[in-house]
Every structure is written in structure tokens, then in C-alpha cells.
Tab-separated table of C-alpha atoms in Angstrom:
chain	number	residue	atom	x	y	z
A	1	MET	CA	21.706	9.478	14.388
A	2	ALA	CA	24.549	11.861	13.995
A	3	GLU	CA	23.239	13.184	10.612
A	4	LEU	CA	20.202	14.641	12.360
A	5	GLU	CA	22.261	16.859	14.597
A	6	GLY	CA	22.925	20.477	13.556
A	7	SER	CA	20.512	20.220	10.662
A	8	SER	CA	19.165	23.631	9.630
A	9	SER	CA	16.466	22.502	7.205
A	10	PRO	CA	12.967	21.591	8.484
A	11	PRO	CA	12.982	17.999	9.566
A	12	ILE	CA	11.183	15.430	7.456
A	13	LYS	CA	7.884	14.115	9.010
A	14	PHE	CA	7.369	10.323	9.033
A	15	ILE	CA	4.162	8.430	9.074
A	16	LEU	CA	4.325	4.618	9.794
A	17	VAL	CA	1.419	2.643	8.598
A	18	SER	CA	1.139	-0.700	10.379
A	19	GLY	CA	-1.365	-3.553	10.145
A	20	GLY	CA	-2.933	-5.956	12.482
A	21	VAL	CA	-5.173	-9.025	12.675
A	22	ILE	CA	-4.556	-10.141	9.033
A	23	SER	CA	-2.354	-9.230	6.108
A	24	GLY	CA	-3.967	-7.771	3.141
A	25	VAL	CA	-6.175	-5.660	5.221
A	26	GLY	CA	-5.584	-2.437	2.892
A	27	LYS	CA	-2.402	-0.885	4.353
A	28	GLY	CA	-1.155	-0.083	0.678
A	29	VAL	CA	-4.479	1.883	-0.280
A	30	ILE	CA	-4.422	3.620	3.072
A	31	THR	CA	-0.851	4.681	2.660
A	32	SER	CA	-1.377	5.897	-0.921
A	33	SER	CA	-4.497	7.690	0.207
A	34	ILE	CA	-2.769	9.624	3.170
A	35	GLY	CA	-0.073	10.537	0.743
A	36	THR	CA	-2.639	11.876	-1.811
A	37	LEU	CA	-4.352	13.984	0.734
A	38	LEU	CA	-1.026	15.367	2.182
A	39	LYS	CA	-0.189	16.306	-1.588
A	40	SER	CA	-3.494	18.246	-1.785
A	41	TYR	CA	-2.165	20.486	0.892
A	42	GLY	CA	0.822	21.422	-1.177
A	43	LEU	CA	3.376	19.156	0.607
A	44	ARG	CA	6.140	17.077	-1.089
A	45	VAL	CA	5.461	13.477	-0.196
A	46	THR	CA	7.603	10.192	-0.689
A	47	ALA	CA	6.686	6.605	0.140
A	48	ILE	CA	8.598	3.648	1.393
A	49	LYS	CA	7.352	-0.131	1.498
A	50	ILE	CA	8.936	-2.525	3.857
A	51	ASP	CA	8.572	-6.222	3.102
A	52	PRO	CA	9.841	-8.419	5.998
A	53	TYR	CA	10.829	-11.361	3.713
A	54	LEU	CA	14.390	-12.567	3.210
A	55	ASN	CA	14.243	-12.097	-0.555
A	56	ILE	CA	16.400	-9.288	-1.886
A	57	ASP	CA	13.621	-8.094	-4.098
A	58	ALA	CA	10.405	-9.252	-5.676
A	59	GLY	CA	12.031	-10.072	-8.982
A	60	THR	CA	12.131	-13.878	-8.445
A	61	PHE	CA	8.623	-14.181	-6.975
A	62	SER	CA	5.771	-16.106	-8.639
A	63	PRO	CA	2.991	-13.692	-9.095
A	64	TYR	CA	0.806	-15.969	-7.163
A	65	GLU	CA	2.888	-15.128	-3.969
A	66	HIS	CA	2.385	-11.418	-3.903
A	67	GLY	CA	0.837	-10.424	-7.090
A	68	GLU	CA	2.677	-8.588	-10.061
A	69	VAL	CA	6.208	-7.677	-9.891
A	70	PHE	CA	6.240	-3.896	-10.463
A	71	VAL	CA	9.219	-2.509	-12.362
A	72	LEU	CA	10.460	1.018	-11.531
A	73	ASP	CA	12.093	3.475	-13.869
A	74	ASP	CA	15.577	2.583	-12.536
A	75	GLY	CA	14.834	-1.123	-13.147
A	76	GLY	CA	14.135	-2.084	-9.500
A	77	GLU	CA	11.751	-5.039	-9.357
A	78	VAL	CA	9.463	-4.413	-6.304
A	79	ASP	CA	6.252	-4.900	-4.614
A	80	LEU	CA	3.100	-4.038	-6.408
A	81	ASP	CA	2.312	-1.531	-3.702
A	82	LEU	CA	4.936	0.872	-5.047
A	83	GLY	CA	2.975	0.903	-8.337
A	84	ASN	CA	-0.007	2.169	-6.372
A	85	TYR	CA	1.988	4.875	-4.713
A	86	GLU	CA	3.278	6.067	-8.062
A	87	ARG	CA	-0.293	6.133	-9.467
A	88	PHE	CA	-1.864	7.830	-6.511
A	89	LEU	CA	0.929	10.373	-5.819
A	90	ASP	CA	2.319	10.994	-9.336
A	91	ILE	CA	5.842	10.296	-8.224
A	92	THR	CA	8.871	8.394	-9.404
A	93	LEU	CA	10.273	5.968	-6.867
A	94	HIS	CA	13.627	4.026	-6.793
A	95	ARG	CA	14.537	0.523	-5.939
A	96	ASP	CA	15.749	1.715	-2.427
A	97	ASN	CA	12.043	2.757	-1.726
A	98	ASN	CA	11.412	-0.981	-1.223
A	99	ILE	CA	13.114	-2.312	1.820
A	100	THR	CA	13.368	-6.092	2.576
A	101	THR	CA	14.842	-8.086	5.226
A	102	GLY	CA	17.146	-9.478	2.563
A	103	LYS	CA	18.555	-6.178	1.507
A	104	ILE	CA	19.083	-5.171	5.156
A	105	TYR	CA	20.865	-8.409	6.147
A	106	GLN	CA	22.913	-8.290	2.960
A	107	HIS	CA	23.955	-4.616	3.805
A	108	VAL	CA	24.958	-5.645	7.301
A	109	ILE	CA	26.821	-8.721	6.447
A	110	GLN	CA	28.842	-6.752	3.745
A	111	LYS	CA	29.842	-4.209	6.371
A	112	GLU	CA	30.930	-7.174	8.695
A	113	ARG	CA	32.940	-8.612	5.897
A	114	LYS	CA	34.764	-5.347	5.432
A	115	GLY	CA	35.557	-4.976	9.047
A	116	ASP	CA	33.358	-1.965	9.542
A	117	PHE	CA	32.190	-3.239	12.905
A	118	LEU	CA	35.717	-3.302	14.119
A	119	GLY	CA	35.462	-6.928	15.412
A	120	LYS	CA	32.378	-6.358	17.403
A	121	THR	CA	29.678	-9.039	17.756
A	122	VAL	CA	27.123	-8.195	15.018
A	123	GLN	CA	23.537	-8.355	16.475
A	124	VAL	CA	19.943	-7.637	15.571
A	125	VAL	CA	20.001	-4.888	18.226
A	126	PRO	CA	21.744	-2.500	17.409
A	127	HIS	CA	23.223	-3.317	14.075
A	128	VAL	CA	20.364	-4.540	12.109
A	129	THR	CA	18.091	-1.882	13.669
A	130	ASP	CA	20.442	0.892	13.129
A	131	ALA	CA	20.663	-0.221	9.260
A	132	ILE	CA	16.845	0.054	9.013
A	133	GLN	CA	16.868	3.535	10.458
A	134	GLU	CA	19.880	4.804	8.482
A	135	TRP	CA	18.171	3.365	5.211
A	136	VAL	CA	14.902	5.139	5.892
A	137	LEU	CA	16.518	8.453	6.797
A	138	ARG	CA	18.649	8.257	3.550
A	139	VAL	CA	15.699	7.284	1.079
A	140	ALA	CA	13.394	9.966	2.733
A	141	LYS	CA	15.549	12.680	1.441
A	142	ILE	CA	15.635	11.552	-2.252
A	143	PRO	CA	13.432	13.878	-4.501
A	144	VAL	CA	10.675	11.948	-6.229
A	145	ASP	CA	8.423	14.563	-7.839
A	146	GLY	CA	10.559	16.048	-10.416
A	147	SER	CA	11.156	19.248	-8.465
A	148	GLY	CA	14.644	18.276	-7.087
A	149	LEU	CA	13.451	19.349	-3.682
A	150	THR	CA	13.555	17.067	-0.539
A	151	PRO	CA	10.197	15.560	0.474
A	152	GLN	CA	8.540	17.017	3.537
A	153	VAL	CA	6.735	13.953	4.353
A	154	CYS	CA	7.686	10.309	4.185
A	155	VAL	CA	4.873	7.710	4.337
A	156	ILE	CA	6.070	4.265	5.245
A	157	GLU	CA	4.100	1.124	4.918
A	158	LEU	CA	5.219	-1.772	7.207
A	159	GLY	CA	4.205	-4.926	5.405
A	160	GLY	CA	2.826	-7.973	7.163
A	161	THR	CA	1.017	-8.166	10.359
A	162	ILE	CA	2.174	-6.826	13.861
A	163	GLY	CA	3.405	-9.836	15.946
A	164	ASP	CA	4.911	-11.642	12.841
A	165	ILE	CA	8.329	-13.028	13.658
A	166	GLU	CA	9.802	-11.690	10.387
A	167	GLY	CA	8.691	-8.100	11.172
A	168	MET	CA	10.171	-7.932	14.665
A	169	PRO	CA	13.477	-6.266	13.720
A	170	PHE	CA	11.483	-3.428	11.883
A	171	VAL	CA	9.076	-2.984	14.768
A	172	GLU	CA	12.031	-2.537	17.127
A	173	ALA	CA	13.806	-0.313	14.799
A	174	PHE	CA	10.824	2.143	14.533
A	175	ARG	CA	10.370	2.027	18.327
A	176	GLN	CA	13.872	3.492	18.430
A	177	PHE	CA	13.119	5.652	15.437
A	178	GLN	CA	10.468	7.664	17.015
A	179	PHE	CA	13.038	8.860	19.511
A	180	THR	CA	15.704	9.306	16.912
A	181	VAL	CA	13.621	11.743	14.722
A	182	GLY	CA	11.595	13.198	17.760
A	183	LEU	CA	8.039	12.271	18.678
A	184	GLU	CA	6.833	15.538	17.051
A	185	ASN	CA	8.149	14.135	13.643
A	186	PHE	CA	6.698	10.653	13.921
A	187	CYS	CA	3.083	9.436	13.655
A	188	ASN	CA	1.749	5.946	13.651
A	189	ILE	CA	-1.382	4.875	11.757
A	190	HIS	CA	-2.482	1.279	12.654
A	191	VAL	CA	-4.919	-0.564	10.154
A	192	SER	CA	-6.968	-3.315	11.672
A	193	LEU	CA	-9.843	-5.482	10.748
A	194	VAL	CA	-13.296	-5.401	12.400
A	195	PRO	CA	-14.797	-8.674	11.282
A	196	GLN	CA	-18.469	-9.144	10.952
A	197	PRO	CA	-19.578	-12.916	11.239
A	198	GLY	CA	-22.352	-13.880	8.926
A	199	ASN	CA	-24.293	-15.735	11.662
A	200	THR	CA	-24.743	-12.590	14.050
A	201	GLY	CA	-23.920	-9.640	11.758
A	202	GLU	CA	-22.317	-7.970	14.822
A	203	GLN	CA	-19.110	-6.176	14.232
A	204	LYS	CA	-16.427	-7.472	16.602
A	205	THR	CA	-13.801	-5.265	18.086
A	206	LYS	CA	-11.774	-7.852	20.131
A	207	PRO	CA	-9.142	-8.558	17.192
A	208	THR	CA	-8.452	-4.686	16.953
A	209	GLN	CA	-8.056	-4.420	20.852
A	210	ASN	CA	-5.628	-7.306	20.799
A	211	SER	CA	-3.783	-5.995	17.919
A	212	VAL	CA	-3.408	-2.509	19.502
A	213	ARG	CA	-2.395	-4.165	22.739
A	214	GLN	CA	0.449	-6.194	20.938
A	215	LEU	CA	1.476	-3.046	19.269
A	216	ARG	CA	1.788	-1.056	22.544
A	217	GLY	CA	3.572	-4.076	23.905
A	218	LEU	CA	6.281	-3.637	21.418
A	219	GLY	CA	6.749	0.036	22.136
A	220	LEU	CA	4.559	1.727	19.418
A	221	SER	CA	1.313	3.628	20.229
A	222	PRO	CA	-1.087	4.327	17.460
A	223	ASP	CA	-2.108	7.933	16.795
A	224	ILE	CA	-4.874	6.850	14.503
A	225	ILE	CA	-6.599	3.469	14.275
A	226	VAL	CA	-8.002	2.768	10.801
A	227	CYS	CA	-10.790	0.117	11.229
A	228	ARG	CA	-11.459	-1.899	8.013
A	229	SER	CA	-14.964	-3.482	7.828
A	230	ILE	CA	-17.445	-4.840	5.453
A	231	SER	CA	-20.118	-2.245	6.141
A	232	PRO	CA	-19.905	1.137	7.673
A	233	LEU	CA	-18.731	1.074	11.284
A	234	GLU	CA	-21.387	1.680	13.930
A	235	GLU	CA	-20.969	4.571	16.207
A	236	SER	CA	-21.290	2.332	19.431
A	237	VAL	CA	-18.407	0.091	17.961
A	238	LYS	CA	-16.257	3.020	17.126
A	239	ASN	CA	-16.748	4.360	20.732
A	240	LYS	CA	-15.813	0.961	22.112
A	241	ILE	CA	-12.615	0.743	20.241
A	242	SER	CA	-11.869	4.360	21.524
A	243	ASN	CA	-12.431	3.187	25.045
A	244	PHE	CA	-10.530	-0.084	25.060
A	245	CYS	CA	-7.638	1.217	22.836
A	246	HIS	CA	-6.922	4.349	24.676
A	247	VAL	CA	-7.476	6.943	21.764
A	248	ALA	CA	-9.993	9.641	21.323
A	249	PRO	CA	-13.081	8.919	19.182
A	250	LYS	CA	-11.833	11.187	16.430
A	251	GLN	CA	-8.616	8.983	16.130
A	252	VAL	CA	-10.853	5.906	15.236
A	253	VAL	CA	-11.427	5.952	11.454
A	254	ALA	CA	-13.836	3.744	9.679
A	255	ILE	CA	-13.061	2.655	6.191
A	256	HIS	CA	-15.694	0.079	4.896
A	257	ASP	CA	-15.570	-1.850	1.731
A	258	CYS	CA	-16.182	0.693	-1.144
A	259	THR	CA	-17.107	0.335	-4.873
A	260	SER	CA	-13.620	1.427	-5.630
A	261	ILE	CA	-10.432	2.373	-4.032
A	262	TYR	CA	-10.744	5.834	-5.362
A	263	ARG	CA	-13.332	6.526	-2.512
A	264	VAL	CA	-10.801	5.870	0.239
A	265	PRO	CA	-9.224	9.333	0.164
A	266	LEU	CA	-12.604	10.999	0.263
A	267	LEU	CA	-13.517	8.835	3.279
A	268	LEU	CA	-10.344	9.868	5.044
A	269	LYS	CA	-10.869	13.469	4.162
A	270	GLN	CA	-14.577	13.333	5.338
A	271	GLN	CA	-13.506	12.041	8.687
A	272	ALA	CA	-10.804	14.837	9.123
A	273	VAL	CA	-7.878	12.504	9.312
A	274	LEU	CA	-5.487	14.979	7.653
A	275	ASP	CA	-6.471	17.747	10.092
A	276	PHE	CA	-5.422	15.561	12.917
A	277	VAL	CA	-2.148	14.482	11.263
A	278	LEU	CA	-1.146	18.081	10.290
A	279	LYS	CA	-1.646	19.207	14.056
A	280	ARG	CA	0.063	16.145	15.434
A	281	LEU	CA	3.141	16.618	13.146
A	282	HIS	CA	3.176	20.331	13.282
A	283	LEU	CA	3.213	20.465	9.465
A	284	PRO	CA	3.635	23.997	7.929
A	285	VAL	CA	0.156	24.182	6.392
A	286	VAL	CA	-3.057	25.918	7.462
A	287	THR	CA	-5.621	23.301	8.600
A	288	GLY	CA	-8.558	23.027	6.272
A	289	SER	CA	-6.533	24.584	3.358
A	290	CYS	CA	-6.849	21.286	1.241
A	291	SER	CA	-7.085	21.994	-2.459
A	292	PRO	CA	-10.595	21.785	-3.593
A	293	GLN	CA	-9.581	21.013	-7.051
A	294	THR	CA	-7.755	17.788	-5.952
A	295	ILE	CA	-10.780	16.540	-3.889
A	296	TYR	CA	-13.040	17.477	-6.809
A	297	LYS	CA	-10.929	15.346	-9.171
A	298	TRP	CA	-11.084	12.294	-6.854
A	299	ARG	CA	-14.680	12.646	-6.303
A	300	ASN	CA	-15.156	12.859	-9.998
A	301	LEU	CA	-13.078	9.782	-10.586
A	302	ALA	CA	-14.972	7.795	-7.883
A	303	ASP	CA	-18.292	8.878	-9.438
A	304	ARG	CA	-17.336	8.060	-12.928
A	305	TYR	CA	-16.394	4.573	-11.833
A	306	ASP	CA	-19.751	3.889	-10.352
A	307	ARG	CA	-21.725	5.202	-13.368
A	308	PRO	CA	-23.480	2.680	-15.614
A	309	TYR	CA	-21.398	3.298	-18.678
A	310	PRO	CA	-21.626	1.086	-21.742
A	311	PRO	CA	-19.401	-2.005	-21.374
A	312	VAL	CA	-16.199	-2.581	-23.017
A	313	VAL	CA	-14.861	-6.165	-22.965
A	314	ILE	CA	-11.097	-6.864	-22.983
A	315	ALA	CA	-9.814	-10.351	-23.311
A	316	ILE	CA	-6.497	-10.945	-21.452
A	317	VAL	CA	-4.428	-14.058	-22.350
A	318	GLY	CA	-2.049	-14.775	-19.414
A	319	LYS	CA	-0.100	-17.602	-17.393
A	320	TYR	CA	-1.353	-16.326	-13.842
A	321	THR	CA	-5.132	-15.492	-14.509
A	322	LYS	CA	-6.272	-16.908	-11.240
A	323	LEU	CA	-5.012	-14.120	-9.323
A	324	GLU	CA	-5.985	-10.513	-10.718
A	325	ASP	CA	-3.156	-8.867	-8.673
A	326	ALA	CA	-0.734	-10.701	-11.135
A	327	TYR	CA	-1.806	-8.206	-13.758
A	328	ILE	CA	-2.788	-5.278	-11.601
A	329	SER	CA	-0.990	-2.492	-13.549
A	330	VAL	CA	-2.433	-3.734	-16.863
A	331	ILE	CA	-5.894	-3.747	-15.208
A	332	LYS	CA	-5.361	-0.210	-13.915
A	333	ALA	CA	-4.196	1.044	-17.218
A	334	LEU	CA	-7.276	-0.425	-18.993
A	335	ARG	CA	-9.627	0.788	-16.410
A	336	HIS	CA	-8.312	4.213	-16.543
A	337	ALA	CA	-8.552	4.268	-20.438
A	338	ALA	CA	-12.210	2.960	-20.216
A	339	LEU	CA	-13.216	5.734	-17.739
A	340	LEU	CA	-11.696	8.414	-20.093
A	341	PHE	CA	-13.911	7.335	-22.899
A	342	HIS	CA	-16.919	6.856	-20.590
A	343	LEU	CA	-16.965	3.007	-20.728
A	344	LYS	CA	-17.169	0.275	-18.141
A	345	LEU	CA	-14.406	-2.332	-18.232
A	346	HIS	CA	-15.315	-6.029	-18.230
A	347	ILE	CA	-12.403	-8.440	-18.446
A	348	LYS	CA	-12.451	-12.024	-19.862
A	349	TRP	CA	-9.636	-13.965	-18.564
A	350	ILE	CA	-8.016	-16.636	-20.738
A	351	GLU	CA	-5.451	-19.099	-19.402
A	352	ALA	CA	-2.643	-19.198	-22.071
A	353	ALA	CA	-2.164	-22.921	-21.380
A	354	HIS	CA	-5.720	-23.641	-22.480
A	355	LEU	CA	-4.924	-22.392	-26.087
A	356	GLU	CA	-2.125	-24.901	-26.497
A	357	SER	CA	-2.466	-28.019	-28.810
A	358	THR	CA	-1.770	-30.169	-25.796
A	359	THR	CA	-4.797	-28.998	-23.922
A	360	ARG	CA	-6.762	-29.972	-27.079
A	361	GLU	CA	-5.827	-33.605	-26.584
A	362	GLU	CA	-5.984	-33.690	-22.847
A	363	GLU	CA	-8.928	-31.425	-21.920
A	364	PRO	CA	-10.781	-30.559	-25.266
A	365	VAL	CA	-13.614	-28.520	-23.507
A	366	LYS	CA	-11.222	-26.134	-21.963
A	367	PHE	CA	-9.465	-25.772	-25.234
A	368	HIS	CA	-12.447	-24.919	-27.327
A	369	GLU	CA	-14.038	-22.660	-24.607
A	370	ALA	CA	-10.753	-20.618	-24.608
A	371	TRP	CA	-10.562	-20.249	-28.286
A	372	LYS	CA	-14.237	-19.427	-28.570
A	373	THR	CA	-13.825	-16.489	-25.800
A	374	LEU	CA	-10.757	-15.277	-27.698
A	375	CYS	CA	-12.513	-15.278	-31.146
A	376	ASP	CA	-15.579	-13.687	-29.805
A	377	SER	CA	-13.446	-10.882	-28.336
A	378	GLN	CA	-11.850	-10.248	-31.718
A	379	TRP	CA	-15.072	-9.826	-33.752
A	380	ASP	CA	-17.383	-8.136	-31.307
A	381	SER	CA	-17.415	-4.400	-32.055
A	382	TYR	CA	-17.111	-3.543	-28.309
A	383	CYS	CA	-14.418	-6.224	-27.632
A	384	TYR	CA	-10.728	-6.105	-28.022
A	385	SER	CA	-7.882	-8.503	-27.345
A	386	PHE	CA	-4.995	-7.936	-25.098
A	387	MET	CA	-2.246	-10.525	-25.745
């Protein structure tokens, strides 16, 4: 890109977080946790979420599709992962921090209609891939922490799974992007699933091997492989992934299911992930200089979440109660408030339709159960109602 040439300021470092095997493997939490640890070293961090669907934004989605629609300060209606980024990193993101296939194609077609391509045939490569790269470079420079200063690191989450046809233009764009910004300024973290079938209890590495092979076939090589598993990853399994995926053992990181997402930054810190990233990207910090106060705060938060505090019961009446992610920001706010007052949050979900008079006629059992739950929440001294 021409805008990179002759730049006197230090280059922005880019970390791409991709995922394999299944969607919903935890890329958003890994992205937020990596950003949190980078901030603990005093670095300015921004984040971008890429959603490969054709929708322009998340505003018209049913919450059952992707969870809640998170509304940013500038009115942007975006994926819920951007809410996680803001909560973890204490930053204020903008609508352009959420890239969708719809936005990219709309941008390219508008340029074509204006004649910006001078009559050339408009193609996925190079026009769409160039548009993706230009968007990332532009958004990465926008200050997000209130300091007015350009971020030093941009963490990018590529939604979906490697191999999905919807995500192919983005994967190709980042294959080119690593050379556009320079390999010393680009790092790829690949999040994969290590399943553990119940009948054997053995942790299986083949899905991860196949996912990494597919990623390499598309032109990206992972610098770190984050292995998601139910239980802690066995050392022999870690070594097997290292051997078959062509990375050093220290580049295989194990993140098992935890009691809360607040333990993920601690697990990453414990496995020296940031020490590797800092060296890999030649970031201007001293390895091991992480703020102990930041780590203490996260450990304290995680420990408080696990303590057997007295319960506080909150009743939530809603339309999409079958999927908790539909109300994730409300849940996070209530959970943080409960922890502040040394209480353990318990939520009673009430389907709004069950309170309607029509339900009384058609399904009286559900009607009376819903009203009983709501009334109990109003009168119990430890219960509150959120409507």
C-alpha cells in the first residue's frame, strides 16, 4: 500500500486471530485476553472484528442468530464480540471496527459505480482484497483509548472457520497483508478445538492438524496455536500437535474450559504467550515487564467469581430467553455489580410471552409458572426484578 511508504512513525503491529474446526471456539475471548495482556505492558491496543456474512451490520439480526446486537457510542450496531473488547480493554470502538462482507462489497460497488476503477473488470482479487487491507490499515490508526494517540497494536478477529467459503476473500487478503505490512509486523494466532469423546476420554489432535494444514494451504502459517479443550491439555498431546503442525512446543498454548472467562488472560500469561508475541513482533517493551497490578486485578476478579458468596436472584423478563448471549451485556453488568457487593448472581429467566393473557388461555401452566417466578422475585428480600 502506498500509504505505508515513507512513514516515519513506528509501524503498527497486527495480530490476526483465526479459528478452526468449529465456530464459537472462543476466538473472541482469546482476542480480548491477548489485547488485555498487551495493555498490561503499557501498549496502546485497538481491535477489529471481521464477520464474513453479507449483512451490512448486525442491526437486523435476530438475537438467536449471533446473540445480542451491541450498540457502540457512535450508534454502530455490531457483533457482541466488540462489547467484549470494550469491557476487557477499556476502549471505545467505532462502527468501522466491525468489518462485514456486506460493507466491503458495498464499498467496492460504490467505487465501481463512480468509475473509480476506470473501466477495469472488478474482481475479488485484487479489488475486494485491496479494499479489505485498506479498511484494516485505516481503522487501525484510529485512537480508541481517549489519549488521542495512534494505537501500537491492532488485534483482529476473523470470524467463522478457516475453509468457510464466505471467509475466503478475507483469508486471501491477509495472505497478501502479511507482506504489505512486513512479516515482522504481522502475527497469526490460530484457535482450534481438541475434542475429547466421552466414550474414550482421549484428546484428539487430528482436527487441529487438519485445520492448520488447511490454513497453511491458504498461505497463512500460525505463529501460535491455541488449543481449546474440556480439560487441561496433556503434555503428550501438546507435543504431538507441535510435531505435526510444525511449531515449537512453546507455540502450542492450552486453554481448557474455566470457571469464568476472567481466567483466560491468566492462563495465557502463565504460558508466556505475550513473551513470545513481544519478541516475534519486535515490540518496544522489555520482556517480563508486565504490570503486576494488572495481573493482580485479573486474578482477584477471577478468584472473587469462584468464591461461594451469598446468592442474589435477578428475574429477567425477555423475548429471547432461550439464548443467554441475547442479553450478554445485561448479564455482564449484573454479574459485575454482584461481584462488587460480594454476591453470587443467579438469574431466573421469564419468557415475556408467558405473561400474556393469551398464554393464560392456551397454556395456563406456563402462564401461572411465569407469574409465580416474577412475583417471588419481587417479594424475596434477596431478589430483584429486571424488566
